[in-house]
PDB file of C-alpha atoms in Angstrom:
ATOM      1  CA  MET T   1      -0.157  -0.219  -0.166  1.00  0.00           C
ATOM      2  CA  ALA T   2       1.376   3.488  -1.062  1.00  0.00           C
ATOM      3  CA  GLU T   3       2.187   5.814   1.874  1.00  0.00           C
ATOM      4  CA  GLU T   4      -0.185   8.789   2.169  1.00  0.00           C
ATOM      5  CA  ARG T   5       1.596  12.604   0.655  1.00  0.00           C
ATOM      6  CA  TRP T   6       0.603  15.932   1.409  1.00  0.00           C
ATOM      7  CA  ARG T   7       0.872  18.845  -0.690  1.00  0.00           C
ATOM      8  CA  LEU T   8       3.144  20.846   1.946  1.00  0.00           C
ATOM      9  CA  PHE T   9       4.970  24.512   1.350  1.00  0.00           C
ATOM     10  CA  VAL T  10       6.523  26.431   4.239  1.00  0.00           C
ATOM     11  CA  ALA T  11       5.067  30.519   4.802  1.00  0.00           C
ATOM     12  CA  LEU T  12       4.467  33.458   6.382  1.00  0.00           C
ATOM     13  CA  GLU T  13       1.006  33.682   7.606  1.00  0.00           C
ATOM     14  CA  LEU T  14      -0.254  37.008   7.585  1.00  0.00           C
ATOM     15  CA  PRO T  15      -2.272  38.888  10.450  1.00  0.00           C
ATOM     16  CA  ALA T  16      -6.017  38.996   9.964  1.00  0.00           C
ATOM     17  CA  GLU T  17      -6.232  42.988  10.040  1.00  0.00           C
ATOM     18  CA  VAL T  18      -3.613  42.334   6.649  1.00  0.00           C
ATOM     19  CA  ARG T  19      -5.604  39.969   4.778  1.00  0.00           C
ATOM     20  CA  GLU T  20      -8.442  42.524   5.354  1.00  0.00           C
ATOM     21  CA  ARG T  21      -6.427  44.822   3.334  1.00  0.00           C
ATOM     22  CA  LEU T  22      -5.732  42.682   0.639  1.00  0.00           C
ATOM     23  CA  GLY T  23      -9.410  41.274  -0.128  1.00  0.00           C
ATOM     24  CA  GLU T  24     -10.283  45.617  -0.186  1.00  0.00           C
ATOM     25  CA  LEU T  25      -7.579  45.465  -2.683  1.00  0.00           C
ATOM     26  CA  GLN T  26      -9.045  42.665  -4.365  1.00  0.00           C
ATOM     27  CA  ARG T  27     -12.755  43.992  -4.380  1.00  0.00           C
ATOM     28  CA  GLU T  28     -11.046  47.517  -6.103  1.00  0.00           C
ATOM     29  CA  LEU T  29      -9.397  45.541  -8.647  1.00  0.00           C
ATOM     30  CA  ARG T  30     -13.057  43.515  -9.451  1.00  0.00           C
ATOM     31  CA  ARG T  31     -14.716  47.203  -9.316  1.00  0.00           C
ATOM     32  CA  GLN T  32     -12.137  48.061 -12.188  1.00  0.00           C
ATOM     33  CA  GLY T  33     -13.222  45.011 -14.241  1.00  0.00           C
ATOM     34  CA  LEU T  34     -11.312  42.240 -13.424  1.00  0.00           C
ATOM     35  CA  GLY T  35     -13.822  40.146 -11.825  1.00  0.00           C
ATOM     36  CA  HIS T  36     -12.783  37.069 -14.593  1.00  0.00           C
ATOM     37  CA  LEU T  37      -9.732  36.320 -12.494  1.00  0.00           C
ATOM     38  CA  ARG T  38      -9.412  33.542 -10.107  1.00  0.00           C
ATOM     39  CA  TRP T  39      -9.133  35.611  -7.049  1.00  0.00           C
ATOM     40  CA  VAL T  40      -7.744  33.652  -3.974  1.00  0.00           C
ATOM     41  CA  ARG T  41      -9.694  33.678  -0.962  1.00  0.00           C
ATOM     42  CA  PRO T  42      -8.127  36.908   1.497  1.00  0.00           C
ATOM     43  CA  GLU T  43      -7.656  33.972   4.644  1.00  0.00           C
ATOM     44  CA  GLY T  44      -5.354  31.995   2.134  1.00  0.00           C
ATOM     45  CA  ILE T  45      -3.088  34.838   0.973  1.00  0.00           C
ATOM     46  CA  HIS T  46       0.626  34.213   2.610  1.00  0.00           C
ATOM     47  CA  LEU T  47       4.193  34.652   1.971  1.00  0.00           C
ATOM     48  CA  THR T  48       5.734  31.807   0.523  1.00  0.00           C
ATOM     49  CA  LEU T  49       9.053  30.567   1.299  1.00  0.00           C
ATOM     50  CA  LYS T  50       9.209  27.107  -0.109  1.00  0.00           C
ATOM     51  CA  PHE T  51       7.102  24.968  -1.901  1.00  0.00           C
ATOM     52  CA  LEU T  52       7.798  21.076  -0.949  1.00  0.00           C
ATOM     53  CA  GLY T  53       4.851  19.870  -3.212  1.00  0.00           C
ATOM     54  CA  GLU T  54       3.701  16.557  -2.559  1.00  0.00           C
ATOM     55  CA  THR T  55       5.770  15.006   0.318  1.00  0.00           C
ATOM     56  CA  PRO T  56       5.228  11.417   1.892  1.00  0.00           C
ATOM     57  CA  VAL T  57       3.738  11.936   5.536  1.00  0.00           C
ATOM     58  CA  SER T  58       6.630   9.984   7.305  1.00  0.00           C
ATOM     59  CA  ARG T  59       8.648  13.102   6.188  1.00  0.00           C
ATOM     60  CA  LEU T  60       6.859  15.775   8.430  1.00  0.00           C
ATOM     61  CA  ALA T  61       9.052  15.316  11.390  1.00  0.00           C
ATOM     62  CA  ALA T  62      12.103  15.450   9.457  1.00  0.00           C
ATOM     63  CA  ILE T  63      10.403  18.711   8.092  1.00  0.00           C
ATOM     64  CA  ALA T  64       9.952  20.326  11.512  1.00  0.00           C
ATOM     65  CA  ASP T  65      13.064  19.658  13.131  1.00  0.00           C
ATOM     66  CA  ALA T  66      15.039  21.200   9.630  1.00  0.00           C
ATOM     67  CA  LEU T  67      12.675  24.225  10.057  1.00  0.00           C
ATOM     68  CA  LYS T  68      13.113  24.432  13.840  1.00  0.00           C
ATOM     69  CA  GLU T  69      16.912  24.682  13.291  1.00  0.00           C
ATOM     70  CA  ALA T  70      16.385  27.153  10.241  1.00  0.00           C
ATOM     71  CA  VAL T  71      14.551  29.778  12.134  1.00  0.00           C
ATOM     72  CA  LYS T  72      16.841  29.953  15.529  1.00  0.00           C
ATOM     73  CA  GLY T  73      18.424  33.008  15.963  1.00  0.00           C
ATOM     74  CA  VAL T  74      16.012  34.918  13.411  1.00  0.00           C
ATOM     75  CA  PRO T  75      13.702  37.845  14.760  1.00  0.00           C
ATOM     76  CA  PRO T  76      10.494  38.605  14.219  1.00  0.00           C
ATOM     77  CA  LEU T  77      10.241  40.357  10.599  1.00  0.00           C
ATOM     78  CA  GLU T  78       9.190  44.005  10.341  1.00  0.00           C
ATOM     79  CA  LEU T  79       7.530  44.719   6.728  1.00  0.00           C
ATOM     80  CA  GLY T  80       4.667  46.617   5.180  1.00  0.00           C
ATOM     81  CA  LEU T  81       2.471  46.327   1.941  1.00  0.00           C
ATOM     82  CA  GLY T  82       4.826  47.701  -0.653  1.00  0.00           C
ATOM     83  CA  PRO T  83       3.213  48.515  -4.674  1.00  0.00           C
ATOM     84  CA  ALA T  84       0.992  45.923  -6.974  1.00  0.00           C
ATOM     85  CA  GLY T  85       2.645  44.336  -9.925  1.00  0.00           C
ATOM     86  CA  ALA T  86       2.295  41.114 -12.301  1.00  0.00           C
ATOM     87  CA  PHE T  87       4.137  38.400 -13.378  1.00  0.00           C
ATOM     88  CA  GLY T  88       4.024  37.092 -16.805  1.00  0.00           C
ATOM     89  CA  ASP T  89       5.392  36.416 -19.971  1.00  0.00           C
ATOM     90  CA  ARG T  90       5.458  38.333 -23.538  1.00  0.00           C
ATOM     91  CA  ARG T  91       1.727  37.768 -23.828  1.00  0.00           C
ATOM     92  CA  GLY T  92       0.461  39.410 -20.484  1.00  0.00           C
ATOM     93  CA  PRO T  93       0.002  39.134 -17.154  1.00  0.00           C
ATOM     94  CA  ARG T  94      -0.303  35.527 -15.014  1.00  0.00           C
ATOM     95  CA  VAL T  95      -0.365  36.464 -11.464  1.00  0.00           C
ATOM     96  CA  LEU T  96      -1.721  39.344  -9.836  1.00  0.00           C
ATOM     97  CA  TRP T  97       0.457  40.329  -6.594  1.00  0.00           C
ATOM     98  CA  VAL T  98       1.024  42.800  -4.039  1.00  0.00           C
ATOM     99  CA  GLY T  99       5.236  43.210  -2.841  1.00  0.00           C
ATOM    100  CA  LEU T 100       6.191  44.018   0.272  1.00  0.00           C
ATOM    101  CA  GLU T 101       8.581  46.621   2.056  1.00  0.00           C
ATOM    102  CA  GLY T 102      10.682  46.901   5.002  1.00  0.00           C
ATOM    103  CA  ASP T 103      13.090  44.352   6.488  1.00  0.00           C
ATOM    104  CA  LEU T 104      13.744  42.491   3.065  1.00  0.00           C
ATOM    105  CA  ALA T 105      17.272  41.653   4.146  1.00  0.00           C
ATOM    106  CA  SER T 106      15.914  39.548   7.139  1.00  0.00           C
ATOM    107  CA  LEU T 107      13.078  38.593   4.894  1.00  0.00           C
ATOM    108  CA  GLN T 108      15.837  37.066   2.395  1.00  0.00           C
ATOM    109  CA  GLU T 109      18.006  35.529   4.564  1.00  0.00           C
ATOM    110  CA  LEU T 110      15.363  33.897   6.456  1.00  0.00           C
ATOM    111  CA  GLN T 111      14.177  32.061   3.171  1.00  0.00           C
ATOM    112  CA  ARG T 112      17.781  31.534   2.012  1.00  0.00           C
ATOM    113  CA  ARG T 113      18.237  29.327   5.607  1.00  0.00           C
ATOM    114  CA  VAL T 114      14.728  27.355   4.958  1.00  0.00           C
ATOM    115  CA  GLU T 115      15.523  26.643   1.162  1.00  0.00           C
ATOM    116  CA  LEU T 116      19.007  25.334   2.424  1.00  0.00           C
ATOM    117  CA  ALA T 117      17.244  23.028   5.597  1.00  0.00           C
ATOM    118  CA  MET T 118      14.937  21.936   2.516  1.00  0.00           C
ATOM    119  CA  VAL T 119      17.458  20.913   0.323  1.00  0.00           C
ATOM    120  CA  GLY T 120      19.077  19.354   2.858  1.00  0.00           C
ATOM    121  CA  LEU T 121      16.638  17.071   3.395  1.00  0.00           C
ATOM    122  CA  GLY T 122      16.402  16.453  -0.359  1.00  0.00           C
ATOM    123  CA  PHE T 123      13.902  18.798  -1.430  1.00  0.00           C
ATOM    124  CA  PRO T 124      14.665  20.134  -4.833  1.00  0.00           C
ATOM    125  CA  ARG T 125      16.832  23.801  -5.085  1.00  0.00           C
ATOM    126  CA  GLU T 126      13.982  27.112  -6.572  1.00  0.00           C
ATOM    127  CA  GLU T 127      15.705  27.826  -9.632  1.00  0.00           C
ATOM    128  CA  ARG T 128      14.361  31.075  -9.824  1.00  0.00           C
ATOM    129  CA  PRO T 129      15.345  33.961  -7.348  1.00  0.00           C
ATOM    130  CA  PHE T 130      12.766  34.466  -4.300  1.00  0.00           C
ATOM    131  CA  ALA T 131      10.656  37.640  -5.395  1.00  0.00           C
ATOM    132  CA  PRO T 132       8.741  38.151  -1.529  1.00  0.00           C
ATOM    133  CA  HIS T 133       4.887  38.539  -2.985  1.00  0.00           C
ATOM    134  CA  LEU T 134       1.587  38.159  -2.001  1.00  0.00           C
ATOM    135  CA  THR T 135      -1.005  36.973  -4.906  1.00  0.00           C
ATOM    136  CA  LEU T 136      -3.989  38.265  -5.299  1.00  0.00           C
ATOM    137  CA  ALA T 137      -5.119  36.503  -8.216  1.00  0.00           C
ATOM    138  CA  ARG T 138      -4.856  34.224 -11.432  1.00  0.00           C
ATOM    139  CA  VAL T 139      -4.937  35.065 -14.688  1.00  0.00           C
ATOM    140  CA  PRO T 140      -6.866  32.120 -16.475  1.00  0.00           C
ATOM    141  CA  PRO T 141      -5.255  30.889 -19.646  1.00  0.00           C
ATOM    142  CA  GLU T 142      -7.542  32.166 -22.072  1.00  0.00           C
ATOM    143  CA  ALA T 143      -7.980  36.091 -20.603  1.00  0.00           C
ATOM    144  CA  VAL T 144      -4.058  36.527 -20.643  1.00  0.00           C
ATOM    145  CA  ALA T 145      -3.816  38.016 -23.937  1.00  0.00           C
ATOM    146  CA  ARG T 146      -7.003  40.036 -23.848  1.00  0.00           C
ATOM    147  CA  SER T 147      -6.534  41.631 -20.706  1.00  0.00           C
ATOM    148  CA  ARG T 148      -3.568  42.792 -20.334  1.00  0.00           C
ATOM    149  CA  GLY T 149      -4.116  46.545 -20.967  1.00  0.00           C
ATOM    150  CA  GLN T 150      -7.012  46.279 -18.519  1.00  0.00           C
ATOM    151  CA  ILE T 151      -4.548  44.438 -15.698  1.00  0.00           C
ATOM    152  CA  GLU T 152      -1.970  47.110 -16.078  1.00  0.00           C
ATOM    153  CA  ARG T 153      -4.366  50.661 -15.980  1.00  0.00           C
ATOM    154  CA  ALA T 154      -6.204  48.476 -12.801  1.00  0.00           C
ATOM    155  CA  LEU T 155      -2.907  48.042 -11.188  1.00  0.00           C
ATOM    156  CA  ALA T 156      -1.427  51.646 -12.155  1.00  0.00           C
ATOM    157  CA  ALA T 157      -4.211  52.847 -10.431  1.00  0.00           C
ATOM    158  CA  LEU T 158      -4.509  50.450  -7.378  1.00  0.00           C
ATOM    159  CA  PRO T 159      -4.164  52.259  -3.827  1.00  0.00           C
ATOM    160  CA  VAL T 160      -1.864  50.215  -1.871  1.00  0.00           C
ATOM    161  CA  PRO T 161      -2.461  50.916   1.886  1.00  0.00           C
ATOM    162  CA  ARG T 162       0.406  51.503   4.367  1.00  0.00           C
ATOM    163  CA  CYS T 163      -0.116  48.837   6.313  1.00  0.00           C
ATOM    164  CA  PRO T 164       3.096  47.576   8.670  1.00  0.00           C
ATOM    165  CA  LEU T 165       2.705  44.258   9.517  1.00  0.00           C
ATOM    166  CA  VAL T 166       4.912  41.734  12.228  1.00  0.00           C
ATOM    167  CA  LEU T 167       5.823  38.373  10.971  1.00  0.00           C
ATOM    168  CA  ARG T 168       6.520  36.079  14.245  1.00  0.00           C
ATOM    169  CA  GLU T 169       6.563  33.157  12.956  1.00  0.00           C
ATOM    170  CA  VAL T 170       7.189  30.166   9.846  1.00  0.00           C
ATOM    171  CA  SER T 171       4.380  27.638   8.917  1.00  0.00           C
ATOM    172  CA  LEU T 172       4.175  24.094   7.619  1.00  0.00           C
ATOM    173  CA  MET T 173       1.105  24.339   5.763  1.00  0.00           C
ATOM    174  CA  ARG T 174      -0.770  21.582   3.803  1.00  0.00           C
ATOM    175  CA  SER T 175      -2.425  22.530   0.518  1.00  0.00           C
ATOM    176  CA  GLN T 176      -5.882  20.590   0.022  1.00  0.00           C
ATOM    177  CA  LEU T 177      -6.686  21.285  -3.980  1.00  0.00           C
ATOM    178  CA  GLN T 178     -10.798  21.685  -3.853  1.00  0.00           C
ATOM    179  CA  PRO T 179     -13.585  22.820  -6.624  1.00  0.00           C
ATOM    180  CA  GLY T 180     -13.540  26.366  -4.688  1.00  0.00           C
ATOM    181  CA  GLY T 181      -9.545  26.444  -4.613  1.00  0.00           C
ATOM    182  CA  ALA T 182      -6.599  25.698  -2.699  1.00  0.00           C
ATOM    183  CA  VAL T 183      -7.916  25.139   1.454  1.00  0.00           C
ATOM    184  CA  TYR T 184      -4.158  25.419   3.533  1.00  0.00           C
ATOM    185  CA  THR T 185      -4.047  24.078   7.050  1.00  0.00           C
ATOM    186  CA  ARG T 186      -1.341  25.105   9.077  1.00  0.00           C
ATOM    187  CA  LEU T 187       0.386  21.746  10.485  1.00  0.00           C
ATOM    188  CA  GLU T 188       3.424  23.689  12.539  1.00  0.00           C
ATOM    189  CA  ALA T 189       4.258  27.004  13.805  1.00  0.00           C
ATOM    190  CA  PHE T 190       8.103  27.578  14.432  1.00  0.00           C
ATOM    191  CA  PRO T 191       8.132  30.947  16.442  1.00  0.00           C
ATOM    192  CA  LEU T 192      10.859  34.259  15.307  1.00  0.00           C
ATOM    193  CA  VAL T 193      12.525  35.399  18.471  1.00  0.00           C
TER     194      VAL T 193
END
C-alpha cells in the first residue's frame, strides 16, 4: 500500500487585518472590470518561503526538525505592503500580486535558511530567485492576452495602503486542492525570536 502524501509548503502567515486590507484591494480590482480573474481567498493569502509539493507524511517530523533549526536566532520580521504588480510573459500578465517593503534583507536571509534546510532533506533547490509577494489573483490562460491593458491600468491606479506588519512565525502548511480553490491548514508553527 502506497504511503499517504500531502501537498506541503513553508510560509509566513499574515495577520487578519492585513488579509482584510488585501481583500479590499481585490474588491477594488474587481470594480475595475477584472472580475473574470481567479481570486485567492483573502484568508488564504500568505508569503511562500518554499514549496515542497507532494510529500510522504512520514517526512513531517524531519521537516519540522529542520525548520526549527532554520529559524533559530531569526527575529520577527517588520514589513509593510508595497506596490502592486504582475508576473507574466510576453503574452501578458498571469499573476497579480502586492509586494512587500521593510526589512527585506532579513526576509531574504530567512528564506535562504529555509531553502537550505529543505535542500538538505532532499527537496529540489528553487531555480528562480526569491521574489517576495502576496498573490491576489491568477489570470485564466484564455484571458491573458485580452486582459493585458486592463490589468496594467488597474494595477497602476490601485491605491495600496500603508500597512505595517510584524511576522512572528514560520508555518509548515498543507494545501488541499478543492473545486472552490486550495484550502490551507497550518500543521506546525516555528516562532521567530
